[in-house]
Short mmCIF file of C-alpha atoms in Angstrom, two decimals:
data_model
loop_
_atom_site.label_atom_id
_atom_site.label_comp_id
_atom_site.label_asym_id
_atom_site.label_seq_id
_atom_site.Cartn_x
_atom_site.Cartn_y
_atom_site.Cartn_z
CA MET A 1 -135.89 55.80 277.36
CA THR A 2 -132.93 56.28 280.03
CA THR A 3 -129.80 57.64 279.24
CA GLU A 4 -128.05 54.33 279.92
CA THR A 5 -130.10 52.84 277.56
CA GLU A 6 -129.91 55.59 274.81
CA PHE A 7 -126.07 55.41 275.09
CA ALA A 8 -125.78 51.52 275.72
CA PRO A 9 -123.64 51.25 272.74
CA VAL A 10 -121.19 53.74 273.64
CA TRP A 11 -120.94 52.43 277.46
CA ARG A 12 -120.16 48.96 275.96
CA ALA A 13 -117.41 50.43 273.55
CA ALA A 14 -116.00 52.55 276.50
CA ARG A 15 -115.82 49.74 278.84
CA PRO A 16 -112.57 48.20 278.19
CA TYR A 17 -110.88 51.71 278.81
CA MET A 18 -112.41 52.41 282.07
CA ARG A 19 -110.60 50.24 284.77
CA ALA A 20 -107.54 52.77 284.50
CA ARG A 21 -107.27 55.28 286.98
CA LYS A 22 -110.52 53.82 288.67
CA ASN A 23 -112.67 55.52 285.99
CA ASP A 24 -114.99 52.67 286.17
CA VAL A 25 -116.13 54.42 289.50
CA HIS A 26 -115.27 58.23 288.27
CA ILE A 27 -117.10 58.28 285.05
CA PRO A 28 -120.39 56.74 286.10
CA LEU A 29 -120.38 59.25 289.47
CA SER A 30 -119.57 62.22 287.30
CA TYR A 31 -122.10 61.29 284.61
CA ALA A 32 -124.80 60.93 287.23
CA CYS A 33 -123.62 64.69 288.27
CA ALA A 34 -124.09 65.61 284.60
CA GLU A 35 -127.52 64.25 284.29
CA GLY A 36 -128.21 66.82 287.70
CA LEU A 37 -126.81 69.68 286.25
CA LEU A 38 -128.40 69.35 282.63
CA ALA A 39 -131.94 69.67 284.98
CA HIS A 40 -130.81 73.38 285.30
CA HIS A 41 -129.10 73.75 281.71
CA LEU A 42 -132.00 72.89 279.03
CA GLU A 43 -130.08 75.14 276.58
CA VAL A 44 -127.55 72.64 275.99
CA ASP A 45 -126.92 69.74 273.65
CA ARG A 46 -127.32 67.15 276.20
CA THR A 47 -126.06 64.44 273.89
CA VAL A 48 -122.72 66.29 273.75
CA VAL A 49 -122.61 66.85 277.70
CA LEU A 50 -123.33 63.15 278.39
CA LEU A 51 -121.16 61.50 275.77
CA GLY A 52 -118.34 64.13 276.65
CA VAL A 53 -118.55 62.77 280.09
CA LEU A 54 -118.83 59.34 279.30
CA LEU A 55 -115.67 59.52 277.16
CA HIS A 56 -113.67 62.36 278.88
CA ASP A 57 -111.17 59.96 280.57
CA LEU A 58 -110.72 57.08 278.51
CA GLY A 59 -107.26 58.19 277.39
CA TRP A 60 -105.97 57.41 280.94
CA ALA A 61 -105.79 53.55 279.67
CA ALA A 62 -103.43 54.42 276.94
CA VAL A 63 -100.83 56.20 278.94
CA ASP A 64 -98.17 54.48 281.42
CA GLN A 65 -99.96 53.58 284.31
CA GLU A 66 -97.34 54.26 286.78
CA ALA A 67 -96.58 57.55 285.14
CA ILE A 68 -100.32 58.47 286.01
CA TYR A 69 -99.72 58.50 289.92
CA LYS A 70 -95.75 59.53 289.45
CA GLU A 71 -96.71 62.59 287.26
CA GLY A 72 -100.47 63.05 286.99
CA PHE A 73 -100.97 64.66 290.39
CA GLY A 74 -99.06 66.87 292.63
CA PRO A 75 -98.02 70.51 292.16
CA ASN A 76 -97.25 70.60 288.61
CA MET A 77 -100.00 68.02 287.55
CA TRP A 78 -101.62 70.29 285.17
CA GLU A 79 -98.59 70.60 283.05
CA SER A 80 -97.41 67.01 283.04
CA ASP A 81 -96.97 65.20 279.91
CA VAL A 82 -99.17 62.37 280.90
CA ARG A 83 -101.98 64.55 281.51
CA ARG A 84 -101.78 66.10 278.00
CA GLN A 85 -101.07 62.45 276.80
CA HIS A 86 -104.64 61.29 278.15
CA GLU A 87 -106.49 64.24 276.70
CA LEU A 88 -105.06 63.56 273.22
CA GLU A 89 -105.44 59.62 273.40
CA GLY A 90 -108.90 60.32 274.96
CA ALA A 91 -110.19 62.48 272.02
CA ARG A 92 -108.81 59.85 269.39
CA ILE A 93 -110.50 57.17 271.44
CA ALA A 94 -113.89 59.07 271.37
CA ARG A 95 -113.53 59.78 267.50
CA GLU A 96 -113.10 56.03 266.99
CA ILE A 97 -116.32 55.19 269.07
CA LEU A 98 -118.47 57.82 268.11
CA GLY A 99 -117.47 57.35 264.59
CA GLU A 100 -117.79 53.60 264.39
CA ILE A 101 -121.40 53.83 266.42
CA GLY A 102 -122.45 56.21 263.61
CA TYR A 103 -122.96 59.92 265.58
CA PRO A 104 -123.22 62.75 263.38
CA PRO A 105 -119.46 64.05 262.51
CA GLU A 106 -120.33 67.43 264.28
CA THR A 107 -121.51 65.73 267.59
CA VAL A 108 -118.32 63.71 266.92
CA ASP A 109 -116.08 66.70 266.55
CA HIS A 110 -117.54 68.57 269.78
CA VAL A 111 -117.25 66.12 272.07
CA ALA A 112 -113.55 65.32 271.02
CA ARG A 113 -112.84 68.72 271.18
CA ILE A 114 -114.02 68.93 274.67
CA VAL A 115 -111.93 65.64 275.87
CA GLU A 116 -108.99 67.00 274.03
CA GLY A 117 -108.81 69.87 276.63
CA HIS A 118 -111.01 68.80 279.65
CA ASP A 119 -108.07 69.15 282.10
CA THR A 120 -105.36 71.46 280.76
CA ARG A 121 -107.74 74.02 279.09
CA GLN A 122 -108.82 76.33 281.73
CA GLU A 123 -111.49 78.03 279.73
CA ALA A 124 -114.54 76.52 278.07
CA ILE A 125 -115.28 76.28 274.40
CA SER A 126 -118.71 76.00 274.75
CA PRO A 127 -121.61 75.61 277.40
CA GLU A 128 -121.18 71.99 276.83
CA ASP A 129 -117.86 71.95 277.80
CA GLU A 130 -118.44 74.00 280.96
CA LEU A 131 -120.78 71.26 282.17
CA VAL A 132 -118.32 68.22 281.41
CA LYS A 133 -115.67 70.12 283.37
CA ASP A 134 -118.21 70.90 286.17
CA ALA A 135 -119.46 67.29 286.10
CA ASP A 136 -115.80 65.92 286.14
CA LYS A 137 -114.94 67.85 289.25
CA LEU A 138 -118.19 67.37 291.06
CA TRP A 139 -117.83 63.56 291.74
CA ARG A 140 -114.79 64.45 294.11
CA PHE A 141 -117.09 66.14 296.66
CA THR A 142 -119.03 62.95 297.35
CA VAL A 143 -117.88 60.27 299.96
CA THR A 144 -116.59 57.89 297.07
CA GLY A 145 -114.81 60.89 295.46
CA VAL A 146 -113.16 61.93 298.76
CA SER A 147 -111.92 58.58 299.45
CA VAL A 148 -110.42 57.77 296.26
CA ALA A 149 -108.93 61.45 295.76
CA CYS A 150 -107.34 61.84 299.02
CA ASP A 151 -105.11 58.76 298.15
CA TRP A 152 -104.39 60.20 294.82
CA PHE A 153 -103.05 63.19 296.64
CA GLY A 154 -101.47 61.89 299.55
CA MET A 155 -104.00 63.73 301.81
CA THR A 156 -106.54 62.79 304.79
CA PRO A 157 -110.05 62.90 304.02
CA ALA A 158 -110.26 66.01 306.12
CA GLU A 159 -107.13 67.59 304.38
CA TYR A 160 -108.56 66.85 300.98
CA ALA A 161 -112.17 68.25 301.72
CA ALA A 162 -110.36 71.46 302.78
CA ARG A 163 -108.62 71.29 299.11
CA LEU A 164 -111.93 70.92 297.63
CA GLU A 165 -113.43 74.13 299.11
CA ARG A 166 -110.01 76.21 299.03
CA GLU A 167 -109.43 75.39 295.36
CA ILE A 168 -111.86 73.09 293.52
CA GLU A 169 -114.82 74.84 294.00
CA GLY A 170 -114.07 78.23 292.78
CA GLN A 171 -113.26 76.19 289.27
CA LEU A 172 -116.88 75.45 288.80
CA PHE A 173 -118.74 77.30 285.92
CA SER A 174 -122.27 76.89 287.08
CA PRO A 175 -124.02 78.02 290.15
CA ALA A 176 -126.01 74.73 289.97
CA ALA A 177 -122.46 72.94 290.12
CA VAL A 178 -121.67 75.09 293.07
CA ALA A 179 -124.90 74.01 294.80
CA GLN A 180 -124.42 70.46 294.01
CA ALA A 181 -120.79 70.49 295.19
CA ARG A 182 -121.58 72.40 298.54
CA ALA A 183 -124.65 69.87 299.35
CA ALA A 184 -122.25 66.78 298.38
CA LEU A 185 -119.75 67.92 300.55
CA ALA A 186 -121.84 68.74 303.49
CA GLU A 187 -122.91 65.39 303.44
CA THR A 188 -119.42 63.81 303.08
CA ARG A 189 -118.59 65.51 305.93
CA ARG A 190 -121.15 64.29 307.77
CA GLN A 191 -121.09 60.78 306.91
CA LEU A 192 -116.92 60.90 307.20
CA LYS A 193 -117.21 62.53 310.36
CA LEU A 194 -114.56 64.95 309.08
CA GLU A 195 -115.21 67.68 311.81
CA VAL A 196 -114.20 65.03 314.45
CA LEU A 197 -111.36 63.32 312.63
CA ALA A 198 -109.77 66.61 310.97
#
């Protein structure tokens, strides 16, 4: 059984929340990154990791869409009210979806606690949280991630790629995530010809 089949009811329940902030692109790519990381972390609860990644950003659908781009990016983005609000709303939505589908209360609680601080909490509450945080960042190293996020941050692709190396890579928890990030960014640099267009 593939994870898409295994979690099909969750994907269906999450779909109405996914258009906000291009999460219908971000979440599937982050999910694929999480699947790659899980091959290196057999000790974690894979269900919690995959549900955490699938549900982590649904809360963006419940906040003011203009405020996302005005307040959710830039120098003080980690302290912005809108960023915190999306975490709290996301935890609420995750609890509703997983509770209605019938996941065990301990799974629901663990996933919701991860969602509730996946951006603003710098430390991780569990090994599963580390992998969710890593997968959430890893998609940005891909061609698609650079293409989307450079607009969010008002940068060229080359400037954003440099930011990834300078700031984001050092925030990754897992050595497997660092290796995945470096490989993805090398391919992104090649495909987008960033050495020429810098």
